[in-house]
CSV table of C-alpha atoms in Angstrom, one decimal:
chain,number,residue,atom,x,y,z
A,1,UNK,CA,11.4,134.3,137.4
A,2,UNK,CA,10.7,131.1,139.2
A,3,UNK,CA,13.8,130.0,141.2
A,4,UNK,CA,14.3,127.8,144.3
A,5,UNK,CA,13.4,129.5,147.6
A,6,UNK,CA,16.8,128.5,149.2
A,7,UNK,CA,18.7,130.0,146.3
A,8,UNK,CA,16.9,133.3,146.8
A,9,UNK,CA,17.3,133.3,150.5
A,10,UNK,CA,21.1,132.6,150.3
A,11,UNK,CA,21.6,135.3,147.7
A,12,UNK,CA,19.6,137.9,149.7
A,13,UNK,CA,21.5,136.9,153.0
A,14,UNK,CA,24.9,137.2,151.3
A,15,UNK,CA,24.1,140.5,149.7
A,16,UNK,CA,22.7,142.0,153.0
A,17,UNK,CA,25.8,140.7,154.9
A,18,UNK,CA,28.2,142.2,152.3
A,19,UNK,CA,26.5,145.6,152.5
A,20,UNK,CA,26.4,145.7,156.3
A,21,UNK,CA,30.1,144.6,156.6
A,22,UNK,CA,31.2,147.0,154.0
A,23,UNK,CA,29.7,149.9,155.9
A,24,UNK,CA,31.6,148.9,159.0
A,25,UNK,CA,34.9,148.2,157.1
A,26,UNK,CA,34.8,151.6,155.4
A,27,UNK,CA,34.2,153.3,158.7
A,28,UNK,CA,30.9,154.8,157.5
A,29,UNK,CA,28.8,153.2,160.3
A,30,UNK,CA,29.2,151.5,163.6
A,31,UNK,CA,28.0,148.0,164.4
A,32,UNK,CA,25.1,149.6,166.3
A,33,UNK,CA,24.2,151.7,163.3
A,34,UNK,CA,24.1,148.6,161.1
A,35,UNK,CA,21.9,146.6,163.6
A,36,UNK,CA,19.5,149.6,163.9
A,37,UNK,CA,19.3,150.0,160.1
A,38,UNK,CA,18.6,146.3,159.7
A,39,UNK,CA,15.8,146.3,162.2
A,40,UNK,CA,14.4,149.5,160.7
A,41,UNK,CA,14.4,147.9,157.3
A,42,UNK,CA,12.4,145.0,158.7
A,43,UNK,CA,9.9,147.4,160.3
A,44,UNK,CA,9.5,149.2,156.9
A,45,UNK,CA,8.9,145.9,155.2
A,46,UNK,CA,6.3,144.9,157.7
A,47,UNK,CA,4.4,148.2,157.5
A,48,UNK,CA,4.5,148.8,153.7
A,49,UNK,CA,4.4,145.2,152.3
A,50,UNK,CA,0.6,144.8,152.7
A,51,UNK,CA,-0.1,148.1,150.8
A,52,UNK,CA,2.7,148.0,148.2
A,53,UNK,CA,0.2,147.2,145.4
A,54,UNK,CA,-2.0,150.1,146.3
A,55,UNK,CA,1.0,152.5,146.4
A,56,UNK,CA,2.2,151.2,143.0
A,57,UNK,CA,-1.2,151.6,141.5
A,58,UNK,CA,-1.4,155.1,142.8
A,59,UNK,CA,2.0,156.0,141.3
A,60,UNK,CA,1.0,154.6,137.9
A,61,UNK,CA,-2.6,155.7,137.5
A,62,UNK,CA,-3.2,158.9,139.4
A,63,UNK,CA,-3.0,162.0,137.2
A,64,UNK,CA,-0.9,164.1,139.6
A,65,UNK,CA,1.2,161.3,141.0
A,66,UNK,CA,4.5,162.7,139.6
A,67,UNK,CA,3.9,166.1,141.2
A,68,UNK,CA,3.2,164.5,144.6
A,69,UNK,CA,6.1,162.1,144.3
A,70,UNK,CA,8.6,164.9,143.4
A,71,UNK,CA,7.2,167.2,146.2
A,72,UNK,CA,7.3,164.5,148.8
A,73,UNK,CA,10.9,163.4,148.0
A,74,UNK,CA,12.1,167.0,147.9
A,75,UNK,CA,10.5,167.7,151.3
A,76,UNK,CA,12.2,164.6,152.7
A,77,UNK,CA,15.5,165.7,151.2
A,78,UNK,CA,15.3,169.2,152.7
A,79,UNK,CA,14.3,167.8,156.1
A,80,UNK,CA,17.3,165.4,156.1
A,81,UNK,CA,19.6,168.2,155.2
A,82,UNK,CA,19.2,170.1,158.5
A,83,UNK,CA,22.7,169.3,159.8
A,84,UNK,CA,25.2,171.5,161.6
A,85,UNK,CA,28.1,170.3,159.6
A,86,UNK,CA,28.6,168.8,156.1
A,87,UNK,CA,28.3,165.0,155.9
A,88,UNK,CA,28.4,162.5,153.1
A,89,UNK,CA,25.1,161.2,154.3
A,90,UNK,CA,23.3,164.3,153.1
A,91,UNK,CA,24.4,163.8,149.6
A,92,UNK,CA,23.6,160.0,149.8
A,93,UNK,CA,20.1,160.8,151.1
A,94,UNK,CA,19.4,163.2,148.3
A,95,UNK,CA,20.8,160.8,145.8
A,96,UNK,CA,18.5,158.0,147.0
A,97,UNK,CA,15.5,160.2,147.1
A,98,UNK,CA,16.2,161.6,143.6
A,99,UNK,CA,16.7,158.2,142.1
A,100,UNK,CA,13.5,156.9,143.8
A,101,UNK,CA,11.5,159.8,142.4
A,102,UNK,CA,12.9,159.4,138.9
A,103,UNK,CA,12.1,155.6,138.9
A,104,UNK,CA,8.5,156.3,140.1
A,105,UNK,CA,8.0,159.1,137.5
A,106,UNK,CA,9.5,156.9,134.7
A,107,UNK,CA,7.1,154.1,135.6
A,108,UNK,CA,4.2,156.6,135.5
A,109,UNK,CA,5.1,157.8,132.0
A,110,UNK,CA,5.4,154.2,130.8
A,111,UNK,CA,1.9,153.5,132.0
A,112,UNK,CA,0.4,156.8,130.6
A,113,UNK,CA,1.9,156.1,127.2
A,114,UNK,CA,0.7,152.6,127.2
A,115,UNK,CA,4.2,151.1,127.0
A,116,UNK,CA,3.9,147.4,128.1
A,117,UNK,CA,7.5,146.9,129.1
A,118,UNK,CA,6.7,144.2,131.7
A,119,UNK,CA,5.1,140.8,130.9
A,120,UNK,CA,1.4,140.4,131.8
A,121,UNK,CA,0.7,139.3,135.4
A,122,UNK,CA,-1.0,136.1,134.3
A,123,UNK,CA,2.3,134.9,132.7
A,124,UNK,CA,4.2,135.2,135.9
A,125,UNK,CA,6.3,133.6,137.3
A,126,UNK,CA,8.5,133.1,134.3
A,127,UNK,CA,10.6,130.0,133.9
A,128,UNK,CA,14.3,130.4,133.4
A,129,UNK,CA,15.3,129.8,129.8
A,130,UNK,CA,18.4,127.9,128.7
A,131,UNK,CA,21.5,130.0,128.5
A,132,UNK,CA,22.7,130.2,124.9
A,133,UNK,CA,25.4,132.3,123.2
A,134,UNK,CA,22.8,134.5,121.7
A,135,UNK,CA,21.0,135.1,125.0
A,136,UNK,CA,24.2,135.8,126.8
A,137,UNK,CA,25.5,138.2,124.0
A,138,UNK,CA,22.2,140.1,124.0
A,139,UNK,CA,22.3,140.5,127.8
A,140,UNK,CA,25.9,141.8,127.7
A,141,UNK,CA,25.0,144.2,124.9
A,142,UNK,CA,21.9,145.5,126.9
A,143,UNK,CA,24.1,145.9,130.0
A,144,UNK,CA,26.8,147.9,128.1
A,145,UNK,CA,24.3,150.2,126.3
A,146,UNK,CA,22.3,150.8,129.5
A,147,UNK,CA,25.4,151.6,131.5
A,148,UNK,CA,26.7,154.0,128.8
A,149,UNK,CA,23.3,155.8,128.6
A,150,UNK,CA,23.1,156.2,132.4
A,151,UNK,CA,26.7,157.4,132.7
A,152,UNK,CA,26.1,160.0,130.0
A,153,UNK,CA,22.9,161.1,131.7
A,154,UNK,CA,24.8,161.5,135.0
A,155,UNK,CA,27.7,163.4,133.5
A,156,UNK,CA,25.4,165.8,131.5
A,157,UNK,CA,23.2,166.6,134.4
A,158,UNK,CA,26.2,167.1,136.7
A,159,UNK,CA,27.7,169.5,134.3
A,160,UNK,CA,24.5,171.5,134.1
A,161,UNK,CA,23.2,171.5,137.7
A,162,UNK,CA,26.2,172.5,139.7
A,163,UNK,CA,27.0,175.7,137.8
A,164,UNK,CA,23.3,176.6,137.6
A,165,UNK,CA,22.8,176.1,141.3
A,166,UNK,CA,25.9,178.2,142.1
A,167,UNK,CA,24.7,180.9,139.8
A,168,UNK,CA,21.2,181.0,141.3
A,169,UNK,CA,22.4,181.1,144.9
A,170,UNK,CA,25.5,183.2,144.1
A,171,UNK,CA,28.0,180.7,145.3
A,172,UNK,CA,31.6,180.8,143.9
A,173,UNK,CA,32.2,177.6,141.9
A,174,UNK,CA,35.9,178.0,141.4
A,175,UNK,CA,36.4,175.1,143.9
A,176,UNK,CA,33.6,172.7,142.8
A,177,UNK,CA,34.3,170.3,145.6
A,178,UNK,CA,33.8,173.1,148.2
A,179,UNK,CA,30.7,174.4,146.4
A,180,UNK,CA,29.1,170.9,146.3
A,181,UNK,CA,29.2,170.8,150.1
A,182,UNK,CA,26.8,173.7,150.3
A,183,UNK,CA,23.2,172.6,150.9
A,184,UNK,CA,21.9,175.0,148.2
A,185,UNK,CA,24.1,173.2,145.6
A,186,UNK,CA,24.2,169.6,146.9
A,187,UNK,CA,20.4,169.2,147.1
A,188,UNK,CA,19.5,170.2,143.5
A,189,UNK,CA,22.7,168.6,142.1
A,190,UNK,CA,22.1,165.2,143.7
A,191,UNK,CA,18.4,165.2,143.4
A,192,UNK,CA,18.1,166.3,139.8
A,193,UNK,CA,21.1,164.3,138.5
A,194,UNK,CA,20.0,161.0,140.1
A,195,UNK,CA,16.4,161.7,139.4
A,196,UNK,CA,17.2,161.8,135.7
A,197,UNK,CA,19.3,158.7,136.1
A,198,UNK,CA,16.3,156.9,137.6
A,199,UNK,CA,14.0,158.3,134.9
A,200,UNK,CA,16.4,157.1,132.2
A,201,UNK,CA,16.6,153.7,133.8
A,202,UNK,CA,12.8,153.2,133.7
A,203,UNK,CA,11.8,155.0,130.6
A,204,UNK,CA,14.6,156.1,128.2
A,205,UNK,CA,16.8,153.0,128.3
A,206,UNK,CA,13.8,150.5,127.8
A,207,UNK,CA,12.5,152.6,125.0
A,208,UNK,CA,15.9,152.5,123.4
A,209,UNK,CA,16.1,148.8,123.7
A,210,UNK,CA,12.7,148.5,122.1
A,211,UNK,CA,13.7,150.8,119.3
A,212,UNK,CA,16.9,148.8,118.4
A,213,UNK,CA,15.3,145.4,118.9
A,214,UNK,CA,16.9,144.4,122.2
A,215,UNK,CA,13.8,144.2,124.3
C-alpha cells in the first residue's frame, strides 16, 4: 500500500525501539547484545537486499526448493543447538527457523498450484481504501479465523511431536517440561510445529479465506 514515508519511518522506529527495550526489560539481553543485534540486522539488510528478488524467485520456481530450504534450516538449527547447557534461545532459534521454512514452502506451493493470492506487480502500490463498517468487519473476521486456525495447528502439532520425539529417542515424557529441554525433543518439536504454523499462514489460511469468500 502507498503511505507517507515519514509514517512508515515512525512506525518502524517505534516498533524496533519497543522490541529492543523489551529484551532489556525482560532480562533476556544486555544493552550490548541489543546494539550488536541492531548492527547485525543492518549488515544482513545491506548484504541481502540487492539479491532478495533472486532468492524469492528461486524459492518459488525451483523444483527442489522446499527440500533445500528445509535441509538448510535444519542444519542451521542443529548448529545453533551446540550449547553446554539448556537455554531458551535454542528453542527460539528453532522456532524462527521452522517458521521461516514453513513460510517459504507455503509460498512455493502457492506458486506451483497457480494460486494468485497477491495482486499483480503492475497494480502496485495499492492506494488505501476508505474504512467502512463492512471492510472493518471483514478484517476482524479474517483475523479471528486466521488466529484460530494457527492456534489449532500449533496445539495439534505440539501434541503430536513431543510424544513422538520422546518415543523415538527413548526419553521419559512424564515431565513434559523437562523432556522439552532435551535437544532431541526441542529441535523437532519447535521446528515441525512452527514450520506447520508458517505453512498454514501462507497456504492453508489464504485458501480457506478464498473458499469462504473472505479474500
